[in-house]
Tab-separated table of C-alpha atoms in Angstrom:
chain	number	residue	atom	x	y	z
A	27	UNK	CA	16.397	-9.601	23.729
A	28	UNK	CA	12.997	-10.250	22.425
A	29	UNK	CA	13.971	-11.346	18.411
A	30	UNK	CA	10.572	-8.818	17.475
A	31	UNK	CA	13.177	-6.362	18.573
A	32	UNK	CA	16.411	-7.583	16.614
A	33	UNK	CA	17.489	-6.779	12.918
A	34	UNK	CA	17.959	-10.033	11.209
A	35	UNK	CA	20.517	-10.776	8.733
A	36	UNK	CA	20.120	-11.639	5.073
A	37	UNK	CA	22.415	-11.406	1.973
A	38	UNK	CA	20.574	-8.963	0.000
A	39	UNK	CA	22.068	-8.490	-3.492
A	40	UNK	CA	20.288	-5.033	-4.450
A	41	UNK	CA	20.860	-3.513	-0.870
A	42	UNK	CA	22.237	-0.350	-2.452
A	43	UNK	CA	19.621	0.348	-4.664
A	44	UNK	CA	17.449	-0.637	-1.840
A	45	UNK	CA	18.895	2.537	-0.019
A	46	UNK	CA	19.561	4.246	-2.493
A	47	UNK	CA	15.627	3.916	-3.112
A	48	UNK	CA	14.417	5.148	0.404
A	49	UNK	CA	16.695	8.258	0.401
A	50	UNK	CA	15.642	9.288	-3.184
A	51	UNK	CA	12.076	8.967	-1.338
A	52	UNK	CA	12.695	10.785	1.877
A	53	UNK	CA	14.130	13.693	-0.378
A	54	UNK	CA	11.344	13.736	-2.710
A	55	UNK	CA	9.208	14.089	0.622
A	56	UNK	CA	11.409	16.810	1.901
A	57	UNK	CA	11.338	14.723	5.513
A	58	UNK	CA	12.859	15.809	8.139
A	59	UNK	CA	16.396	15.312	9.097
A	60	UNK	CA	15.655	13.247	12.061
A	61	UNK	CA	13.440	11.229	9.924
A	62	UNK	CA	15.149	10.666	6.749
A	63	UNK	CA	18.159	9.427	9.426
A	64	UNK	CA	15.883	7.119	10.921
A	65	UNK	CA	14.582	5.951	7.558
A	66	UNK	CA	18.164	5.287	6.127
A	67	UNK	CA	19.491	3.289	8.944
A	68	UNK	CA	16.332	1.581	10.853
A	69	UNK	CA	14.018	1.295	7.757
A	70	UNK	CA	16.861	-0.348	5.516
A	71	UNK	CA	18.405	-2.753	8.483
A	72	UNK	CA	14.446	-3.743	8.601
A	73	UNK	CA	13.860	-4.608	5.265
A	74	UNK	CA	17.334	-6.347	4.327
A	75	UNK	CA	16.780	-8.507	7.465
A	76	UNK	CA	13.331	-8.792	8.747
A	77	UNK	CA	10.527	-7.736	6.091
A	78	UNK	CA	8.049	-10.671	5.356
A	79	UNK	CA	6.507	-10.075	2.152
A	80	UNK	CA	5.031	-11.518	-1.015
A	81	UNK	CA	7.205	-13.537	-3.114
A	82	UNK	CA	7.156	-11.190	-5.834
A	83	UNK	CA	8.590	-8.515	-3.432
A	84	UNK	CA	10.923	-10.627	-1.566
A	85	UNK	CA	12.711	-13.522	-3.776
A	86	UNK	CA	15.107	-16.174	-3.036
A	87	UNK	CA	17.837	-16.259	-5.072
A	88	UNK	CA	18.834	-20.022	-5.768
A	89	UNK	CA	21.020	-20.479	-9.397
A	90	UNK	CA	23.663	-18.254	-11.329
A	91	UNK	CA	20.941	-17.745	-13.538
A	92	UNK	CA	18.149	-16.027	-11.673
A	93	UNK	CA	21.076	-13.861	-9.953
A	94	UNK	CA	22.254	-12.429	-13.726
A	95	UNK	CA	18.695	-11.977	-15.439
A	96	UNK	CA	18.780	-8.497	-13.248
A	97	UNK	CA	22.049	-7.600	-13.851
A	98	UNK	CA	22.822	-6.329	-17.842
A	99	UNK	CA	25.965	-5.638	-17.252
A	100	UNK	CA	27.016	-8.504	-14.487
A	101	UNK	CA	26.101	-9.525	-11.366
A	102	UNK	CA	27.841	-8.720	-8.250
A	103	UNK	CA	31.164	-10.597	-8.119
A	104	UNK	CA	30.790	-10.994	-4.221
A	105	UNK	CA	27.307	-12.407	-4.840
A	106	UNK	CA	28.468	-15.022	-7.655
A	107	UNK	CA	31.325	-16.104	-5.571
A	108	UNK	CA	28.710	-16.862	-2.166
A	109	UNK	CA	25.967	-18.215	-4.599
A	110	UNK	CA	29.145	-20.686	-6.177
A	111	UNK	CA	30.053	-21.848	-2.805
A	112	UNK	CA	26.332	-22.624	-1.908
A	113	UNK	CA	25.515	-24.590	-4.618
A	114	UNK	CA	28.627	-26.440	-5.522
A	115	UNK	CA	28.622	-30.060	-6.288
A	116	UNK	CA	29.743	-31.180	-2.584
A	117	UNK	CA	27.403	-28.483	-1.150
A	118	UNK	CA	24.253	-29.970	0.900
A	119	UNK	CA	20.447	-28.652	0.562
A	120	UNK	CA	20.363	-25.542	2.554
A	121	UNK	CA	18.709	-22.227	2.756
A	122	UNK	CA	18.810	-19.408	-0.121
A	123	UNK	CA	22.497	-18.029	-0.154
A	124	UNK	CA	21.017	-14.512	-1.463
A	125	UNK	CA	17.462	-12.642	-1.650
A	126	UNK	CA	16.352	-9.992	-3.372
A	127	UNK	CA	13.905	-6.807	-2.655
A	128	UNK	CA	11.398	-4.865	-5.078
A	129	UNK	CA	12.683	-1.462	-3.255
A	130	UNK	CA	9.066	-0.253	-4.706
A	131	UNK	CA	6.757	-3.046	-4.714
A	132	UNK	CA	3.190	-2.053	-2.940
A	133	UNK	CA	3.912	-3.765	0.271
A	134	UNK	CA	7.326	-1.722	1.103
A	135	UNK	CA	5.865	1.575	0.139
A	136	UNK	CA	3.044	0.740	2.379
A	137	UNK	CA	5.281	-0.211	5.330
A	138	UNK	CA	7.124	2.980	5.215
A	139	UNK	CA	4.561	4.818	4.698
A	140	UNK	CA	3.018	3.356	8.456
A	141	UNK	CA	6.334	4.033	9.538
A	142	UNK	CA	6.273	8.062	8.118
A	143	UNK	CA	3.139	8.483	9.849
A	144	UNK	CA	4.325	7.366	13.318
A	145	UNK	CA	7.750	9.128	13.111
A	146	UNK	CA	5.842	12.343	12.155
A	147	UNK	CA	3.693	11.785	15.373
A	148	UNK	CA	6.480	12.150	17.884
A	149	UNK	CA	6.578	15.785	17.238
A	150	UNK	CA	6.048	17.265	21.105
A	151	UNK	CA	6.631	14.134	22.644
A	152	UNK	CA	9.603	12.260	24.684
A	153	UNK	CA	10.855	11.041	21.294
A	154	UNK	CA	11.315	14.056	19.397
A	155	UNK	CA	14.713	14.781	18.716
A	156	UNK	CA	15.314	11.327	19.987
A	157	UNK	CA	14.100	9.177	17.243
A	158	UNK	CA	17.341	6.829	17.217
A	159	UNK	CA	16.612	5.586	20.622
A	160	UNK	CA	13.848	3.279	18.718
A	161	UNK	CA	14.270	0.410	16.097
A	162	UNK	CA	11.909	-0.397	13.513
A	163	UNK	CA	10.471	-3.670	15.038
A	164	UNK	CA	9.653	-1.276	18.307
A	165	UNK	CA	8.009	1.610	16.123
A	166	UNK	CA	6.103	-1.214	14.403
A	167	UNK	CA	4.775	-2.791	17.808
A	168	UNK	CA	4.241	1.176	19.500
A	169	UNK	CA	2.025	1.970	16.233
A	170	UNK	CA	-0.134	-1.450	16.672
A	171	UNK	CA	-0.422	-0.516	20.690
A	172	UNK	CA	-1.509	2.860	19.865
A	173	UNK	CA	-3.556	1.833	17.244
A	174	UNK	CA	-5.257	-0.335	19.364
A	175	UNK	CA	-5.661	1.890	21.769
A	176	UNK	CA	-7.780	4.502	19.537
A	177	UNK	CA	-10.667	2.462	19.711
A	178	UNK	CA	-11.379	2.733	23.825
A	179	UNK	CA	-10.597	6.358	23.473
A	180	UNK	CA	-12.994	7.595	20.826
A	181	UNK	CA	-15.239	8.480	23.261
A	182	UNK	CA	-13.354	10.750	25.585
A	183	UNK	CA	-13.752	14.546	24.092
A	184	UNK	CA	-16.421	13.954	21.773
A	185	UNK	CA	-16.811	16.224	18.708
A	186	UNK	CA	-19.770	17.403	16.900
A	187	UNK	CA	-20.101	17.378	13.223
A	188	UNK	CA	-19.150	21.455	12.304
A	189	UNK	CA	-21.478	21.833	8.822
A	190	UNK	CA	-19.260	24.920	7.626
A	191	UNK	CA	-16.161	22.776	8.040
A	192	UNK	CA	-17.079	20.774	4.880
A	193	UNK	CA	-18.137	21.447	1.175
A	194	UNK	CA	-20.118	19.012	-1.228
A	195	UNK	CA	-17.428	18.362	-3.786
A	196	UNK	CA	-19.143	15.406	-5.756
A	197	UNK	CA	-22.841	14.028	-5.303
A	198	UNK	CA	-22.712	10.023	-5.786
A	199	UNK	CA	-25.601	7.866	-5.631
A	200	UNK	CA	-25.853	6.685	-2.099
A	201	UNK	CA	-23.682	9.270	-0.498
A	202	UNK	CA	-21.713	13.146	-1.145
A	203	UNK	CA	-18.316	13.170	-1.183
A	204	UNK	CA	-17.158	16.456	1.286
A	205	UNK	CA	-13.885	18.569	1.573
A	206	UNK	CA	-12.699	19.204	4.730
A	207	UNK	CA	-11.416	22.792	4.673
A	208	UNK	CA	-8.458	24.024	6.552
A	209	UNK	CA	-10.043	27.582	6.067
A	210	UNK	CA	-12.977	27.097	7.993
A	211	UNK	CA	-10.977	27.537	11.000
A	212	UNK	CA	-12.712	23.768	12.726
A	213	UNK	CA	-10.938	22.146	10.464
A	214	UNK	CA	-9.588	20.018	13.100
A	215	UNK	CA	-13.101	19.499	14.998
A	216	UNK	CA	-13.835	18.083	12.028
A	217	UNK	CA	-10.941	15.767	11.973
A	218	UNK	CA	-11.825	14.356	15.044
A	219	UNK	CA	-15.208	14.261	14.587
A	220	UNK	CA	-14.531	12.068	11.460
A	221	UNK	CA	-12.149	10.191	13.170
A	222	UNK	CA	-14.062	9.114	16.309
A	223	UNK	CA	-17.315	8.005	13.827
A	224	UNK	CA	-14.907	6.061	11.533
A	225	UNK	CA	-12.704	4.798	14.325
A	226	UNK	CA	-9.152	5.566	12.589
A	227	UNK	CA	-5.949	7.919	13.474
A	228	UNK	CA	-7.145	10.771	10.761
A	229	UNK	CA	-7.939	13.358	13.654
A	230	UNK	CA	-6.537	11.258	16.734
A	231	UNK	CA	-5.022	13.882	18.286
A	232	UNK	CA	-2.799	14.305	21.150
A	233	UNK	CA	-4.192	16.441	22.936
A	234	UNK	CA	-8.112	15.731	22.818
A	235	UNK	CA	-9.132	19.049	24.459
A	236	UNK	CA	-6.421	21.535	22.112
A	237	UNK	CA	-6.845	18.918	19.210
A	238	UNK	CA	-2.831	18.888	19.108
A	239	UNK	CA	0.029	16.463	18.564
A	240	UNK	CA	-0.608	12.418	17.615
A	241	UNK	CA	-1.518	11.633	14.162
A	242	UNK	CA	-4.003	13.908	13.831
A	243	UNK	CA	-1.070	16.703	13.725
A	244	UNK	CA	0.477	14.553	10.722
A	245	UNK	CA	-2.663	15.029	8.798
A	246	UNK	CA	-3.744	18.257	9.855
A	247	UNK	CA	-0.628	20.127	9.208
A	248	UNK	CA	-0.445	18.512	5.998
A	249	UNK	CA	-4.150	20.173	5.103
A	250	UNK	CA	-3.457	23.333	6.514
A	251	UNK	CA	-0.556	24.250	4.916
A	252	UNK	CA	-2.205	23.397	1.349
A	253	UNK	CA	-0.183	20.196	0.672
A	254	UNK	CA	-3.072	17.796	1.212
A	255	UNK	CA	-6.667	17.539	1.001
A	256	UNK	CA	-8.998	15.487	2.681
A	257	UNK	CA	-12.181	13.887	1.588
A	258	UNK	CA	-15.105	12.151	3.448
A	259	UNK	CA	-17.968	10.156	1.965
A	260	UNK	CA	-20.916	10.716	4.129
A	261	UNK	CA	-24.587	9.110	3.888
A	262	UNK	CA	-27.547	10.482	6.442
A	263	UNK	CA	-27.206	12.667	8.762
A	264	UNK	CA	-23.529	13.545	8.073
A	265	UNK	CA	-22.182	10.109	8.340
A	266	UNK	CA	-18.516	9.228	7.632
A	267	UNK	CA	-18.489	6.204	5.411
A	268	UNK	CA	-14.917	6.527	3.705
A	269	UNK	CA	-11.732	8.901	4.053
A	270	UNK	CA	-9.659	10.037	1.450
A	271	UNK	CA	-6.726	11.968	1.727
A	272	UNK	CA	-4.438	12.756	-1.437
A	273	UNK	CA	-1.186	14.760	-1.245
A	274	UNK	CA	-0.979	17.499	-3.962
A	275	UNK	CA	2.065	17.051	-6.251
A	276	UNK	CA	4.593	19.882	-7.894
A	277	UNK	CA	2.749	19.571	-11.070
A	278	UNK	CA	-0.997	19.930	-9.469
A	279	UNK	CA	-2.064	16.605	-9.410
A	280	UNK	CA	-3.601	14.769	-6.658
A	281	UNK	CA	-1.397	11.241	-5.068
A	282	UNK	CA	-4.308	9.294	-3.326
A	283	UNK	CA	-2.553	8.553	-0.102
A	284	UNK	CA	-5.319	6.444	1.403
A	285	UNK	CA	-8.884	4.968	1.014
A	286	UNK	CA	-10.247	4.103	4.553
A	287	UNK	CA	-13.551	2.867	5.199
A	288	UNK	CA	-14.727	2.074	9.455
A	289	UNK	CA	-11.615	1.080	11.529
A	290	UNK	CA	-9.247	0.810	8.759
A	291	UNK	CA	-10.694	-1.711	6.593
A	292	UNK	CA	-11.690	-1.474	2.956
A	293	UNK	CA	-14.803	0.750	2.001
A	294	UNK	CA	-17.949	-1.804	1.414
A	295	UNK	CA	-18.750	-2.313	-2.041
A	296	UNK	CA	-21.819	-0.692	-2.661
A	297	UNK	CA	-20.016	2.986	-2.177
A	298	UNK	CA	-17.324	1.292	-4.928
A	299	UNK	CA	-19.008	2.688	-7.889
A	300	UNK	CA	-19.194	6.063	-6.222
A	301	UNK	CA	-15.989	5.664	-5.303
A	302	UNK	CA	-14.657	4.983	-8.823
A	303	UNK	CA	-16.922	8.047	-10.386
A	304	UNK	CA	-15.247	10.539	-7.509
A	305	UNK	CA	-11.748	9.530	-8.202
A	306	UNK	CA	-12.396	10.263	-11.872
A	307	UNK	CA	-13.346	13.691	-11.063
A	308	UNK	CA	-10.220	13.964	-9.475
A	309	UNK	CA	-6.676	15.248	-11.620
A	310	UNK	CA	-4.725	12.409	-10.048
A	311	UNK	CA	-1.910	10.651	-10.478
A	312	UNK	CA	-1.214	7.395	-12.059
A	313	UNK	CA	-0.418	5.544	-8.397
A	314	UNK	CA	-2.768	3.174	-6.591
A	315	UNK	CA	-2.446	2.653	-2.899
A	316	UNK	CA	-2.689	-0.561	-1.337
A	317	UNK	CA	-6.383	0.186	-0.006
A	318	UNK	CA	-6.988	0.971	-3.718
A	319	UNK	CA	-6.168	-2.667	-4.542
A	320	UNK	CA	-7.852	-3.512	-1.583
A	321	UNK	CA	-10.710	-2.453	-3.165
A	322	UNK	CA	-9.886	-4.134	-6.645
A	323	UNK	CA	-9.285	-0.593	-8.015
A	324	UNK	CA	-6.559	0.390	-10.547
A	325	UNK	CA	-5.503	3.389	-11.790
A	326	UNK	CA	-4.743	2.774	-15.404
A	327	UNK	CA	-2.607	4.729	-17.771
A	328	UNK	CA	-2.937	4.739	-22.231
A	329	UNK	CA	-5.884	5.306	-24.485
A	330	UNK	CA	-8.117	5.788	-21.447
A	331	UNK	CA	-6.057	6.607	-18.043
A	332	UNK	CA	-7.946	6.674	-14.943
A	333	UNK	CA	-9.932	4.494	-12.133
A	334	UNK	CA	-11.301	1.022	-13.047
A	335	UNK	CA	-12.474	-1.615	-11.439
A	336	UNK	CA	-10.097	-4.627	-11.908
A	337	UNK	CA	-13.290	-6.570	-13.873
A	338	UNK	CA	-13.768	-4.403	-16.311
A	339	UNK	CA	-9.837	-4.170	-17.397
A	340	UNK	CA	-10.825	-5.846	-21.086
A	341	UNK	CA	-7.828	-4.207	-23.344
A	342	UNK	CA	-4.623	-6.394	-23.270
A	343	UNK	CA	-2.376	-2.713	-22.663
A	344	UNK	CA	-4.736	-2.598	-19.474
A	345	UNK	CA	-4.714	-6.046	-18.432
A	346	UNK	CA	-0.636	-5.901	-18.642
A	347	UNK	CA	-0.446	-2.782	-16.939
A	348	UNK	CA	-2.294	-5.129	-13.739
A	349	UNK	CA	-0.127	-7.784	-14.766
A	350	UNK	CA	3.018	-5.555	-14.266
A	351	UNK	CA	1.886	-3.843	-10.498
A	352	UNK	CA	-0.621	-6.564	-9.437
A	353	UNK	CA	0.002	-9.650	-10.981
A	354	UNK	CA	-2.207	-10.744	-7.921
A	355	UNK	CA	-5.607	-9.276	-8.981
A	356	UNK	CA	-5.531	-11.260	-12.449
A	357	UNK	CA	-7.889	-13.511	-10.861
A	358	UNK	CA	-10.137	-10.922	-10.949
A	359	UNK	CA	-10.308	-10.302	-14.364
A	360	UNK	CA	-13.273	-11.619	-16.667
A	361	UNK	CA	-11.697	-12.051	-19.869
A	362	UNK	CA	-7.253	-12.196	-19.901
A	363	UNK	CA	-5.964	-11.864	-22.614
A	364	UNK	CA	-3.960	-14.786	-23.851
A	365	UNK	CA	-0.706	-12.880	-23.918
A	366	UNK	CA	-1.675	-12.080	-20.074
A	367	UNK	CA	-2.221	-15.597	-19.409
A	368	UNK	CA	0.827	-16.975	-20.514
A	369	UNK	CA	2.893	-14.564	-18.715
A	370	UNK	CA	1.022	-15.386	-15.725
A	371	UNK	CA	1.700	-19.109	-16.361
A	372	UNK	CA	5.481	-18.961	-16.325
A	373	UNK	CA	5.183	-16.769	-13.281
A	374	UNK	CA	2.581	-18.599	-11.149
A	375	UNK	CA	-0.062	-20.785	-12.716
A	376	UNK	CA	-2.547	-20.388	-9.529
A	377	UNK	CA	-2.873	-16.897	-10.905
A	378	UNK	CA	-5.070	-18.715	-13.759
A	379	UNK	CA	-7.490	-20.778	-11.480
A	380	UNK	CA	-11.328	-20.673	-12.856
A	381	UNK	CA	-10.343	-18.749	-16.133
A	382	UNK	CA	-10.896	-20.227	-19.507
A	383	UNK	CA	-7.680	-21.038	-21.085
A	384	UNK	CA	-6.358	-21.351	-24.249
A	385	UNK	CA	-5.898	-24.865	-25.614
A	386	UNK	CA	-2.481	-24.843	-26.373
A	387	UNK	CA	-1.656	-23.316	-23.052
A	388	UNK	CA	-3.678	-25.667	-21.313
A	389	UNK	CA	-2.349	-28.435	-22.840
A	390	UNK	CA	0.736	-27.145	-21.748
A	391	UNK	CA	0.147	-26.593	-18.543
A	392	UNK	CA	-1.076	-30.332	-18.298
A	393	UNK	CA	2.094	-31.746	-19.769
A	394	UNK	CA	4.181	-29.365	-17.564
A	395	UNK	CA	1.992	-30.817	-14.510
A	396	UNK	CA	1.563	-27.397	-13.266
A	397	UNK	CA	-1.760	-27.136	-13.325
A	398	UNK	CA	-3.378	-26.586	-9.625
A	399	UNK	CA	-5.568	-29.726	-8.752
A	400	UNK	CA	-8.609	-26.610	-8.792
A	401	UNK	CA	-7.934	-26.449	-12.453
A	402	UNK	CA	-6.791	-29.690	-13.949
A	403	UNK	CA	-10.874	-31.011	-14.380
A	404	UNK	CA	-11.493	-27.477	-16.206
A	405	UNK	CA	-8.696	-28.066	-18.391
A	406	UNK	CA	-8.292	-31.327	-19.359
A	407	UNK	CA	-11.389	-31.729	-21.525
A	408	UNK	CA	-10.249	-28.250	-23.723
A	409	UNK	CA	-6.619	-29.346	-23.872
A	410	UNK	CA	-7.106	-33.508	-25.307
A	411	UNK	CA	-9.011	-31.422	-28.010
């Protein structure tokens, strides 16, 4: 058996709360039966075994003392005992005894959010009612293949743009921001017709000729039953630039799902400050999407919630808030605060390359010999001071 096709095996200390994490999910989604099965079982073997993420979302687990900082009221007694055996006095080098998983960092919401979208697509084909027959490695590989395969299909069963499909919902300064409108009755000519222009699985339908079944049923039931709206930024002659589709929440706010400019990728930046101004218009809520970050985008919360550029994050509630979610955008930032900086330094000092530093954290950082070999001649001169 091909190993893209095995679950792996790992000592994961927080596998409960790992689980315990997707199905809390999965209910809050109101999934389907089948589904939420699939996510329990497949989902979870996946991550405790195979997922290759960040190191802040995935972390070896190496001393007695990294295992307990997470646990207030002890660590697992199973865990201490394997981590004691690893590291014992007689005990060679070897690999990380235990690991542990952010069951919400950006990367696994991301993943299982791919994964909801392709298990959602199987509805009216061979695999519906059937979804156990198929691992997570093999769902990961079919959506790639099918992905893939978008591209050299685009062209069959060509749509026209339908003008009363959409409505001007925000005028920016190179483009309009549209609604798609499930009560135009095209709403899904529409959806295809902004899916073959922007070459993505929005309105990838099945069924070209019916516009049924595929992703583009995911998406489209979604709109027409008045759980999710869909937005497109168009330039010219009614060209697609970006998609934007937010589910609406119980309490009326908008969750941006995704931000998609042509073929998946991030939205140029010169629509990024229309972007910004349009999600401000928006009651949404305090989440940011991977192809938000993408983007260098934050939603912020405090004295002045909403969307932000990463840049322009200048108050140190802001700048924590990004150090807290996206401790890898700090780069970004113009002016860290030194409370920011130093919790980036005991973290990961490559987080501080380029920035101006304090001197008695750059003097520190010099004594420590942490200092990236990028940084050392910017800090040497400040920190002998």
């Amino acid at each position: 058996m091909r190993t893209s096709t095995v679950y792996l095996a790992r000592n994961v200390v927080n596998a409960p709360e790992l689980k315990a994490r997707i199905i809390a999910r999965s209910r809050a989604r109101s999934d389907a039966p089948d589904i939420a099965a699939w996510l329990q079982n497949h989902f979870y073997r996946y991550l405790v075994g195979n997922l290759n993420a960040p190191a802040d979302a995935v972390q070896a687990i190496t001393t007695t003392a990294a295992l307990q900082q997470g646990y207030a009221a002890g660590a697992p007694a199973w865990a201490l005992a394997l981590l004691a055996r690893k590291t014992g006095p007689e005990t060679a080098p070897a690999a990380p005894a235990l690991w542990w998983i952010d069951p919400d960092h950006d990367s696994v919401l991301a993943l299982e959010r791919q994964l909801l979208e392709f298990l959602q697509s199987r509805k009216g084909t061979s695999l519906e009612g059937k979804l156990a027959r198929i691992n997570c490695p093999q769902a990961l590989e079919r959506w790639a293949q099918e992905h893939q395969a978008f591209e050299a299909l685009q062209l069959a069963g060509w749509r026209q743009h339908q003008p009363h499909a959409v409505q001007m919902v925000w005028q920016g300064s190179q483009g309009a921001f549209v609604e798609l409108l499930p009560s135009s009755g095209v709403l899904r000519e529409e959806m295809a017709y902004e899916s073959q222009m922007m070459r993505h699985c929005l309105g990838q339908f099945a069924n070209r000729h019916q516009l049924t079944g595929g992703y583009g049923e995911h998406y489209a039931e979604g709109c027409e039953q008045g759980r999710m709206r869909i937005f497109s930024y168009r330039t010219g002659q009614a060209q697609p630039r970006i998609t934007i589709n937010a589910w609406l929440q119980a309490d009326g706010r908008l969750r941006i799902d995704q931000i998609k400019g042509k073929q998946n990728r991030p939205p140029v930046d010169r629509y990024r400050a229309d972007v910004i101004a349009f999600l401000n218009q928006l009651n949404t809520s305090d989440d940011t999407p991977d192809d938000a970050l993408g983007m260098r985008l934050l939603r912020t919360s405090g004295a002045q919630p909403g969307w932000h550029a990463v840049e322009n994050l200048h108050s140190e509630a802001e700048q924590l808030q990004l150090w807290q979610r996206q401790p890898r955008l700090l780069p970004h930032l113009q002016h860290t605060s030194p409370l920011v900086q130093w919790l980036a330094a005991a973290h990961d000092c490559s987080l501080l390359a380029g920035q101006h530093l304090p001197p008695a954290l750059a003097y520190t950082l010099e004594q420590a010999g942490k200092a990236p070999p990028r940084m050392q001649a910017h800090l040497r001169p400040e920190a002998q001071r």
